[in-house]
Coordinates of C-alpha atoms and ligand atoms in Angstrom, one line a residue:
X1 CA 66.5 97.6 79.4
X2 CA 66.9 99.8 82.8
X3 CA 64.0 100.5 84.7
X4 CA 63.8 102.8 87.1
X5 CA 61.0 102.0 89.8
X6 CA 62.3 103.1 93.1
X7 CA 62.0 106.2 94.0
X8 CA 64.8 106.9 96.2
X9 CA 67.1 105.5 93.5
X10 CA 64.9 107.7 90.6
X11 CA 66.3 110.5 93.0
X12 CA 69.7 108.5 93.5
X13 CA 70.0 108.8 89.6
X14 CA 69.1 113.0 89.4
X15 CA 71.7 113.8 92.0
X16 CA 74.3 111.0 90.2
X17 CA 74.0 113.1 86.4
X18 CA 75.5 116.5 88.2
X19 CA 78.3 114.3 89.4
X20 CA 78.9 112.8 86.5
X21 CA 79.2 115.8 84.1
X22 CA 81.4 117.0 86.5
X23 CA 83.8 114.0 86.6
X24 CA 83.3 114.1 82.7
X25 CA 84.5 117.9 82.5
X26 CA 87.4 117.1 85.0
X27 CA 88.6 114.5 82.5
X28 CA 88.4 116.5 79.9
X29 CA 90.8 118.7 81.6
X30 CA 93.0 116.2 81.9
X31 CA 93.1 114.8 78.8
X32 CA 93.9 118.5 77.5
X33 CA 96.7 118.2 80.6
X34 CA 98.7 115.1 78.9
X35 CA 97.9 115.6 75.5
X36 CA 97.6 120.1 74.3
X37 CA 98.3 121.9 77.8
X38 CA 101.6 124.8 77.3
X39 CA 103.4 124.4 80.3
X40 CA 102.7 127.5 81.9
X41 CA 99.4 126.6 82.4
X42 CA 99.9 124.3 84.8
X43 CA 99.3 126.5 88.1
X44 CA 96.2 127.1 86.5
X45 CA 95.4 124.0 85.3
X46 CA 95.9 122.9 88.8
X47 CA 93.2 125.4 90.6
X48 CA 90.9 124.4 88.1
X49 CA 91.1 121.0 88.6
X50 CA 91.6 121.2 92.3
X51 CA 88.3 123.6 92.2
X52 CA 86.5 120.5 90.3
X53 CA 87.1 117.5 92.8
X54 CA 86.5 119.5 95.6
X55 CA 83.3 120.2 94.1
X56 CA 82.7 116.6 93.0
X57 CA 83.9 115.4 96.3
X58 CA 81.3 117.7 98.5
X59 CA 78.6 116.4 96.1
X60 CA 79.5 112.5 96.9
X61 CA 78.9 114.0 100.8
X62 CA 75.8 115.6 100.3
X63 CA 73.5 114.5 103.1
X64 CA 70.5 113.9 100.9
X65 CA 72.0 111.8 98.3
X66 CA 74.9 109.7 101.3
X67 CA 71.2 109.4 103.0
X68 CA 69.3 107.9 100.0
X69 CA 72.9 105.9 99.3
X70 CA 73.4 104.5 103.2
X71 CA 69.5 104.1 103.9
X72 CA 67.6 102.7 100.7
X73 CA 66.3 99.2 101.5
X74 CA 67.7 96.8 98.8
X75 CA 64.8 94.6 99.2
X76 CA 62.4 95.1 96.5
X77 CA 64.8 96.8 94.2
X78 CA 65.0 95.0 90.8
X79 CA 68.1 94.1 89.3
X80 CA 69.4 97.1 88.1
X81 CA 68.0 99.4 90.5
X82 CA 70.5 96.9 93.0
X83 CA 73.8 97.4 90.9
X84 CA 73.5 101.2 91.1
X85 CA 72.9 101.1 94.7
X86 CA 75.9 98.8 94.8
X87 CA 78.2 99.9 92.8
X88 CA 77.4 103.4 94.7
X89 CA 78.3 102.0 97.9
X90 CA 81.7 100.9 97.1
X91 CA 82.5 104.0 95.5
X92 CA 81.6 105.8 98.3
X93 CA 83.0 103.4 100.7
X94 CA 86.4 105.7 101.0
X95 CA 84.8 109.3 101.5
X96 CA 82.0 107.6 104.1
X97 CA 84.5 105.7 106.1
X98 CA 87.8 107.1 105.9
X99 CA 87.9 110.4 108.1
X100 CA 88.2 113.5 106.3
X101 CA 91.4 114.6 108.2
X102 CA 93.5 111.0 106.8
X103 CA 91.4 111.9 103.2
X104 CA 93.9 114.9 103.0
X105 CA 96.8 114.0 104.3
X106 CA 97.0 111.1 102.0
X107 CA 96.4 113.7 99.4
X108 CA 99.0 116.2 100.5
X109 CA 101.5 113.3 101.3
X110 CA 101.0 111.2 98.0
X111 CA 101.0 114.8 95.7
X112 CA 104.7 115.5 97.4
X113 CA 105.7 112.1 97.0
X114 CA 105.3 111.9 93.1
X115 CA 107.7 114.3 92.7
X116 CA 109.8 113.0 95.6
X117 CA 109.8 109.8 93.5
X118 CA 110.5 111.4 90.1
X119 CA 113.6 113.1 91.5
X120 CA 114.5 110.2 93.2
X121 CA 114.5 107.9 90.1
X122 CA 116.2 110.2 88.0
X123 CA 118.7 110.3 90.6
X124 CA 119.1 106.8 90.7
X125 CA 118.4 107.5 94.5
X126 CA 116.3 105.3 96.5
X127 CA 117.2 106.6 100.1
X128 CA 116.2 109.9 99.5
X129 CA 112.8 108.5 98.5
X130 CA 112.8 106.0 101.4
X131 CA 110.9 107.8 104.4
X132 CA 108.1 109.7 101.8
X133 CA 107.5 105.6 101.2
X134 CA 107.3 104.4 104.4
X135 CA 104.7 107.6 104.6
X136 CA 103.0 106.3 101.6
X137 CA 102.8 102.8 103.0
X138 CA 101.6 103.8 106.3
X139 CA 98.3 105.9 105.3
X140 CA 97.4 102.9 103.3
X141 CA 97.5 100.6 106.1
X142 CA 95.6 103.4 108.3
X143 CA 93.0 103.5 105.1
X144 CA 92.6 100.2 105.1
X145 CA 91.4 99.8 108.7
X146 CA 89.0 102.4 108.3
X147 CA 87.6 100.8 104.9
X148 CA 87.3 97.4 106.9
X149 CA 88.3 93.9 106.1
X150 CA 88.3 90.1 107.7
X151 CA 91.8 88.5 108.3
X152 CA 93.9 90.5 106.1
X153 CA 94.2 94.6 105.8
X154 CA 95.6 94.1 101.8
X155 CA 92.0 92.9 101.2
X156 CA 90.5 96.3 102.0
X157 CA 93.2 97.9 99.5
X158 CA 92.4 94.9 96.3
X159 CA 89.1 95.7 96.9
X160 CA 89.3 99.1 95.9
X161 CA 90.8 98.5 92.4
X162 CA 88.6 94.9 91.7
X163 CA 85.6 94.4 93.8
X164 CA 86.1 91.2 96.1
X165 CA 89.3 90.2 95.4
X166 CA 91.5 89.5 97.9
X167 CA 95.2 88.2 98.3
X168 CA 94.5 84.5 99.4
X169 CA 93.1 84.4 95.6
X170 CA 96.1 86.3 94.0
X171 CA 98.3 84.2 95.9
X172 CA 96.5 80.5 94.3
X173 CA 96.2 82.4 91.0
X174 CA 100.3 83.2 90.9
X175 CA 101.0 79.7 92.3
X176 CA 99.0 78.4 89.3
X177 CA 100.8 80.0 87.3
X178 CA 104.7 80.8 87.7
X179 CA 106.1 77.7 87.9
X180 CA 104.5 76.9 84.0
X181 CA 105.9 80.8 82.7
X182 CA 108.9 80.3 84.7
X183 CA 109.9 77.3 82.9
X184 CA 108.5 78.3 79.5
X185 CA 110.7 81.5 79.4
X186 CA 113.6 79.4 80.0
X187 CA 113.1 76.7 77.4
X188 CA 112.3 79.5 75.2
X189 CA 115.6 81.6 75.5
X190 CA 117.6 78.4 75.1
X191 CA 115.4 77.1 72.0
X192 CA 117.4 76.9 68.3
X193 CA 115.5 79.0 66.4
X194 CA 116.1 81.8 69.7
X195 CA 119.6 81.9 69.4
X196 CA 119.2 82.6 65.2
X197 CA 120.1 86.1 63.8
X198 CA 117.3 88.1 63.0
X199 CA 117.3 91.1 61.2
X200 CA 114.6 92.7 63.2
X201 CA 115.9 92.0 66.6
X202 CA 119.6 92.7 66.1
X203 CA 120.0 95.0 64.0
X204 CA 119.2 99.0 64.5
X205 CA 116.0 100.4 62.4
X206 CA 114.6 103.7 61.8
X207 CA 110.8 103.8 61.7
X208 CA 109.4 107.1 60.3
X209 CA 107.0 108.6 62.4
X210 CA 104.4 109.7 59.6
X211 CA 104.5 105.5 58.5
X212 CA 103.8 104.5 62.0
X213 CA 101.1 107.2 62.1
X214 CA 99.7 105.5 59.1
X215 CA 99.6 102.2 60.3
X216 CA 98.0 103.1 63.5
X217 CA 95.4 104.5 61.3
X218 CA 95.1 101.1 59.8
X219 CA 94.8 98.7 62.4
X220 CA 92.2 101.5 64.3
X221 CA 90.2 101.1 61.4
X222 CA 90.3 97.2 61.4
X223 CA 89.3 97.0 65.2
X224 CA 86.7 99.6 64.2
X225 CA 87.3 102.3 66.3
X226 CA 85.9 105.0 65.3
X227 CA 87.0 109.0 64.7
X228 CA 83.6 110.3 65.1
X229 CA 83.6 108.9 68.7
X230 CA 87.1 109.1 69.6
X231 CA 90.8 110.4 69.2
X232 CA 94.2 109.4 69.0
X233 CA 97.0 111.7 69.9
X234 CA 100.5 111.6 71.3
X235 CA 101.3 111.6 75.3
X236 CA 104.2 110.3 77.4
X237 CA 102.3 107.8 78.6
X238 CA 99.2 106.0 76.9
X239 CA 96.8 106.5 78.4
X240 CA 92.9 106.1 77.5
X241 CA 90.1 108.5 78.7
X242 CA 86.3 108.7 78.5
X243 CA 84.5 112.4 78.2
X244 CA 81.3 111.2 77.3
X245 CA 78.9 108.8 76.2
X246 CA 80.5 108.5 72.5
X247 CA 83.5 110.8 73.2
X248 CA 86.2 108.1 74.1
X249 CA 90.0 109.2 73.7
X250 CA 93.4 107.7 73.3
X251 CA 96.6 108.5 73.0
X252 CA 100.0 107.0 72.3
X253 CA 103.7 107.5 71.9
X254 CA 106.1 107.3 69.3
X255 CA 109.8 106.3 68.8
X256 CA 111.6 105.9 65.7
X257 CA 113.8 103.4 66.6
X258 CA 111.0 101.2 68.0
X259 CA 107.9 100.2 66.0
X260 CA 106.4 97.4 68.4
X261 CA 106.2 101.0 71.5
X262 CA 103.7 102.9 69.1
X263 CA 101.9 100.2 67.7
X264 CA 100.8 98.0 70.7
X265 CA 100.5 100.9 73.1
X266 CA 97.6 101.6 70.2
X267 CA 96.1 99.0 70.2
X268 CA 96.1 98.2 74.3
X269 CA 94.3 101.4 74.2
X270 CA 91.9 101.5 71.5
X271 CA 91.1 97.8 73.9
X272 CA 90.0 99.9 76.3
X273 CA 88.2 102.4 74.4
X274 CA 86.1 100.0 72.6
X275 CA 84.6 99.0 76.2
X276 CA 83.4 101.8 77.3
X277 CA 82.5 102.6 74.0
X278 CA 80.2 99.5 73.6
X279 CA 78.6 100.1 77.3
X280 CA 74.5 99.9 76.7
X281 CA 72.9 103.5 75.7
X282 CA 70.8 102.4 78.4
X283 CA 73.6 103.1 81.3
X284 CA 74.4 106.3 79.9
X285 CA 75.0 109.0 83.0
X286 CA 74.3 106.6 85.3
X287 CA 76.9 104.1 87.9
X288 CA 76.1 101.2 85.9
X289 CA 78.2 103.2 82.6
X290 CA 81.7 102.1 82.1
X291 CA 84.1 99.5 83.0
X292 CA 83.4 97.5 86.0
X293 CA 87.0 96.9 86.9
X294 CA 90.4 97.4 85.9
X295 CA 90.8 93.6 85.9
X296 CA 88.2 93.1 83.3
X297 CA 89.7 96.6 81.6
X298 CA 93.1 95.3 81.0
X299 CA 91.3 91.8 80.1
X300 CA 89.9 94.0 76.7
X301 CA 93.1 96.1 76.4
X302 CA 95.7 92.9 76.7
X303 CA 93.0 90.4 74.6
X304 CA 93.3 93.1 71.5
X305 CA 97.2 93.9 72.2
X306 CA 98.1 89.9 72.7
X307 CA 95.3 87.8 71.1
X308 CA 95.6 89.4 68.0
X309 CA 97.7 91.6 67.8
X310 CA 100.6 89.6 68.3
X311 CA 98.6 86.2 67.1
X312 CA 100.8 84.9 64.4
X313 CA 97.5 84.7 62.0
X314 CA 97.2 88.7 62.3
X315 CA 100.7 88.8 61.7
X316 CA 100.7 87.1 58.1
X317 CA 97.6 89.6 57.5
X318 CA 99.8 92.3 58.6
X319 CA 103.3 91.3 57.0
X320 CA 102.4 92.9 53.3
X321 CA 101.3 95.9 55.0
X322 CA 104.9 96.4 56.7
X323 CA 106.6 95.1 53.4
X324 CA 104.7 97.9 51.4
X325 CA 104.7 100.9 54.5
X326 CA 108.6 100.0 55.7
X327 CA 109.6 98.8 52.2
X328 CA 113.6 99.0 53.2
X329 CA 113.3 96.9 56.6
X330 CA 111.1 94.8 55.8
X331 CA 111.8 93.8 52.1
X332 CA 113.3 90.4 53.1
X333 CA 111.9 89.6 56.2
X334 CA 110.4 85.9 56.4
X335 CA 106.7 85.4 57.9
X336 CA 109.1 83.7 61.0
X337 CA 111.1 86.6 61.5
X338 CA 108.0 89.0 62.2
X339 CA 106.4 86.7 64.4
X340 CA 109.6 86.2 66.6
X341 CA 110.5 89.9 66.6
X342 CA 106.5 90.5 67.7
X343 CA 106.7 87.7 70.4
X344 CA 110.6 88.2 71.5
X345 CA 111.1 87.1 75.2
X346 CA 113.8 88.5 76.9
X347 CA 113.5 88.1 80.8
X348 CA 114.4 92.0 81.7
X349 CA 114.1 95.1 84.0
X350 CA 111.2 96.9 83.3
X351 CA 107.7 95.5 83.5
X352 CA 106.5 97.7 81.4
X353 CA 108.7 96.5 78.2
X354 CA 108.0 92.6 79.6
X355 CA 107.0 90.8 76.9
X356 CA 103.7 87.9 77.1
X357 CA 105.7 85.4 79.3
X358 CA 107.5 86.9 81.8
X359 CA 105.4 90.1 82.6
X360 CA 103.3 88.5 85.6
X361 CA 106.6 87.6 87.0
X362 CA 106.6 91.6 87.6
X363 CA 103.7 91.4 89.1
X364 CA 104.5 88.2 91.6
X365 CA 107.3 90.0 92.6
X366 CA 105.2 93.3 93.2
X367 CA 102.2 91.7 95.0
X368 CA 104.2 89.7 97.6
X369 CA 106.5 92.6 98.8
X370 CA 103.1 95.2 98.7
X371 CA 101.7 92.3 101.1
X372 CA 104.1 91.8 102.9
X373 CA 104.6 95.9 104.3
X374 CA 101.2 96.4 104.5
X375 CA 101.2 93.2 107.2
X376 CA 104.4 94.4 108.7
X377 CA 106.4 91.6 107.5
X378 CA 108.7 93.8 105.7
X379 CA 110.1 97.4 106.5
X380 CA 110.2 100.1 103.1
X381 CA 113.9 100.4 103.6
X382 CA 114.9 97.2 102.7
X383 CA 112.8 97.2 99.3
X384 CA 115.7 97.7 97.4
X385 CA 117.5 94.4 98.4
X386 CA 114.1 92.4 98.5
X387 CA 113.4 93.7 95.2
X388 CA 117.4 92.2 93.7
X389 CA 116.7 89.1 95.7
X390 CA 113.3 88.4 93.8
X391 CA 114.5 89.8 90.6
X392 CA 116.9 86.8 90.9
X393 CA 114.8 84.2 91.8
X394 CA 111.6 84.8 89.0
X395 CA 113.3 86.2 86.3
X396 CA 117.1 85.1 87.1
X397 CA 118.6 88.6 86.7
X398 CA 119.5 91.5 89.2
X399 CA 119.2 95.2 88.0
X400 CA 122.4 96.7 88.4
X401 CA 120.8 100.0 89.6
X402 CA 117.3 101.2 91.5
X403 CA 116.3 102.7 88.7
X404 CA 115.9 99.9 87.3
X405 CA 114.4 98.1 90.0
X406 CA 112.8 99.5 92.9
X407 CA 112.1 103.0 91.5
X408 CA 110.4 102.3 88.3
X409 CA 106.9 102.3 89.1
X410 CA 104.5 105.5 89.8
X411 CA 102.2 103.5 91.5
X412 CA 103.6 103.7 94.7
X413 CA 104.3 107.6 94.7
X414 CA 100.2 107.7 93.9
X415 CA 99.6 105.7 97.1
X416 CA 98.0 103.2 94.4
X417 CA 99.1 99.9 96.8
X418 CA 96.8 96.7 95.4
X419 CA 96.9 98.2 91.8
X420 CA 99.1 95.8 90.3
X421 CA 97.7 93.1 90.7
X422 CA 94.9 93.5 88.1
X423 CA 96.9 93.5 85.4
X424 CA 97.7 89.8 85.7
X425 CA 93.8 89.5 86.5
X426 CA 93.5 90.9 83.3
X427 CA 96.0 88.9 81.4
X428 CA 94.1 85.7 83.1
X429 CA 91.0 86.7 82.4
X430 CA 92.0 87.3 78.0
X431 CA 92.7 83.9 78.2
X432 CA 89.6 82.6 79.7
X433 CA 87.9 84.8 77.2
X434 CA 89.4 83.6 73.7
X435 CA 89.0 80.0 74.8
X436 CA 85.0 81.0 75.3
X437 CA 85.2 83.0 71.8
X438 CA 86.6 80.3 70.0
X439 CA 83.8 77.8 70.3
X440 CA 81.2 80.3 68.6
X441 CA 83.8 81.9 66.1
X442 CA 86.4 80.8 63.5
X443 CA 89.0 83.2 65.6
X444 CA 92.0 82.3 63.9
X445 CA 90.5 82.6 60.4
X446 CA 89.1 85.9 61.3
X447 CA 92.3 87.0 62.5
X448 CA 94.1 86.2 59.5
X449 CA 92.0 87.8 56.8
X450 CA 92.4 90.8 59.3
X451 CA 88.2 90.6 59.6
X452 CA 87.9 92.0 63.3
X453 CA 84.4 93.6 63.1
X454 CA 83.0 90.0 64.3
X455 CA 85.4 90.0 67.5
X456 CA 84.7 93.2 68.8
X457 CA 80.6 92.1 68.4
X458 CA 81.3 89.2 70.6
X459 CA 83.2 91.2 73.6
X460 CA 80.3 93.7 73.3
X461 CA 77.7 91.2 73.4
X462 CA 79.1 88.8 76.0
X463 CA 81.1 91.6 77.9
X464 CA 80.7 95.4 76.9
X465 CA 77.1 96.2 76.6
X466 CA 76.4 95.1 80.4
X467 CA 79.1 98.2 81.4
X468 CA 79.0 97.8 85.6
X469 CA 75.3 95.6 86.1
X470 CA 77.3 92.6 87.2
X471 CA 80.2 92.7 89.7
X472 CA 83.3 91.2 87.8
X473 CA 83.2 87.6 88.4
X474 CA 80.3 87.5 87.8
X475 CA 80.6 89.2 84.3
X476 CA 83.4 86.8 83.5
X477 CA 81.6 83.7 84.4
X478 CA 78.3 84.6 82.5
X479 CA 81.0 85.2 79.6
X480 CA 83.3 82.4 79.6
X481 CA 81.4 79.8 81.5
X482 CA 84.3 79.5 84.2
X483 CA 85.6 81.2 87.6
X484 CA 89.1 82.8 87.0
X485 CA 91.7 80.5 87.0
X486 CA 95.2 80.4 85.4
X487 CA 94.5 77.5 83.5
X488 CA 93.8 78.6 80.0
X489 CA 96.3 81.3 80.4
X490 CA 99.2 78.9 80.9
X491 CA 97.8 76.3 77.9
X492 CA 97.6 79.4 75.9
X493 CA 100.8 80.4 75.7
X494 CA 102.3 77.1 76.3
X495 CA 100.4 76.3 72.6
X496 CA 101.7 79.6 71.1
X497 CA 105.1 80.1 71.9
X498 CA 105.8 76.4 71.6
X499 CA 104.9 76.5 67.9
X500 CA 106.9 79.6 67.6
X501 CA 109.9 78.1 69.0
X502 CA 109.3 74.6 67.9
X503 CA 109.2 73.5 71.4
Ligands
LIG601 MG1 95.9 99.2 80.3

């Protein structure tokens, strides 16, 4: 229960609800900006939006409420009272310290360089991307002084996506961990059973669209999500998005001739949704509401999308389901055949199509060269050829264009440097997570009669209902017992894809 003694954070709290509608309105407008919008309302949309931040942002600046925020004495504060104050200060960290002047140019320079980028990739054109880059790179490092750090200015920039990490940690974490996913994708791709036909992998499919949209239906129901507190629709990208205490959206994509794209983007997002959906009443409007990371976000999203959705048990539930929905492709498929077509490794290009195994390698590869700019060890123009060079080493091949390598990303058009690596924190963390659920549930069992109800109950007891009261390690240590390591990731899918390779 939240109690609210102080009164300089009671006040804290009255100021906090006007921001908060306000950041909830913005998102709605940009949910209806992926998802409804006609195009010609995008000027519109635009000034609208625009109108919104500025507003938000000149409320964050307010001198009464950065008083009350710089100035209240944490002593005395109870628990509660200390995580709002907290979590307030590092979200104000970048309009307090960073100068106003560097605030929009970073703006102004990261707004040009999406569509620099986008032009660029289609282009399959890295140099005219190049200086816009170096640009990117450069007000990062500049924002990073301001924002402050001890030995190394990457810190400041990790530290703005998941509180307190910082690269010496990444850096163990990786080392823990490529050598073991390195080696596993390469006894799996020379494994027997790899090199067998299957029907699902080499052959061409058509998936109807209405089916998929029916199965989608399906598993949503099984995980619980509810249509009276949410939405699925269609956008280019997935994406999740919250509007309101029980007004939590997602969306996903759909391709006929690929039913795995639809189907796990689903449920990756409806991972996410049920978060911030199971956040305590009691945080509602408040800082403590919501995710606390997006480490411990892609934790939920890749723990529903991995750990059972493409857990072997789930995928005996599902198999009849597919026989009866995609009758003609599925007809003579064996239980093996689904579970390698779900699981399939295939070092490739595109971290985003990566499957279990080899998609930290992405990230390795992403985090060292981000590093290795932002401390001058490495100039933007010669991305390209680091990028081939790594490519080669971690996943042994070399894209034969920068479209493919170098230019597939957002993130870096954004000015999002330090992003990446929480999704491995996340993939880490799922791990750590189902080796804690397992000793108080009968996961696998669960899983196979498709019974999810008593999964998502655990992750909102043990995880969801404390929303942002703990910082994340600590969250994730008073869940699984353990500080992150990369130690039940690697035995996790060591045990999995060895039994479905026979290893
Ligand atoms: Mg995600």
């Amino acid at each position: 229960m939240l109690q609210i003694e102080n009164k300089n954070i009671k006040r804290i709290l009255e100021l906090y609800k006007e921001m908060h509608v306000l950041a909830e309105v913005g998102a709605l407008l940009g949910w209806d900006q992926n998802v409804y919008m006609p195009a010609k309302a995008a000027a519109g949309r635009a000034i609208q939006s625009t109108y919104l931040q500025s507003f938000l942002t000149d409320k964050w600046v307010d001198r009464e409420f950065r008083t009350l925020v710089e100035e209240t004495e944490v002593e005395g504060l109870n628990d509660g009272e200390k995580a709002i104050l907290r979590n307030l200060r590092h979200a104000a960290k970048f309009y307090y310290k960073v100068p106003k002047k560097l605030i929009l140019e970073n703006t102004r320079v990261t707004t040009e360089a999406f569509s620099i980028w986008q032009e660029a990739k289609k282009n399959n054109d890295f140099k005219s991307f190049a200086a816009t880059l170096a640009h990117v790179f450069d007000l990062q490092k500049q924002i990073a002084g301001y924002l402050g750090y001890k030995d190394n200015p990457y810190d400041a920039l990790l530290d703005m996506y998941e509180i307190g990490l910082t690269a010496i940690e990444c850096s163990e974490l990786f080392s823990q961990i490529r050598p073991a996913i390195t080696n596993l994708s390469q006894k799996i791709t020379s494994a027997n059973i790899y090199k067998k036909s299957n029907p699902l992998i080499h052959n061409k499919h058509t998936f109807a669209i209405e089916v998929q949209k029916r199965l989608n239906e399906f598993i949503l129901a099984k995980m619980h999500y509810s249509h009276e507190e949410g939405r699925l629709d269609v956008s280019s990208h997935p994406f999740t998005t919250t509007l309101g205490r029980h007004d939590v959206r997602i969306t996903t994509r759909y391709s006929v001739v690929n039913l795995k794209d639809s189907l796990y983007s689903t449920i990756h997002e409806a991972g996410h949704a049920l978060y911030e959906l199971g956040v305590s009443d009691d945080y509602a409007s408040t800082p403590l509401v919501g995710g606390v990371s997006l480490g411990v976000h892609e934790s939920q999203s890749r723990f529903w999308e991995n750990m059972i959705g493409k857990n072997p048990h789930f995928l005996r539930f599902l198999l009849p389901h597919l026989k009866k929905e995609f009758k003609e492709i599925f007809g003579r498929i064996s239980f093996g055949e689904l579970v390698q077509y779900i699981n399939h490794v295939k070092p490739g290009y595109i971290r985003t199509e990566a499957d279990e195994v080899t998609y930290n390698l992405h990230i390795i590869l992403r985090f060292e060269m981000e590093q290795d700019i932002i401390n001058g060890r490495l100039q933007t123009k010669d991305l390209p050829e680091v990028w081939r060079e790594k490519m080669k080493t971690y996943l042994g091949i070399i894209p034969p264009n920068d479209q493919l390598g170098v230019l597939q990303d957002v993130h870096w058009s954004y000015g999002s440097i330090g992003y990446f690596p929480t999704y491995t924190i996340g993939n880490l963390y799922s791990a750590q997570i189902l080796h804690a659920m397992k000793k108080d549930l009968k996961f696998d069992t669960l899983v196979a009669k498709g019974d999810l109800l008593p999964i998502r109950k655990w992750l909102q007891t043990h995880i969801h209902t404390y929303g942002s009261l703990y910082l994340p390690k600590e969250l994730m240590k008073k869940a699984t017992g353990e500080d992150l390591s990369g130690k039940h990731f690697v035995s996790y899918l060591t045990k999995k894809f060895s039994a479905i390779y026979s290893l």
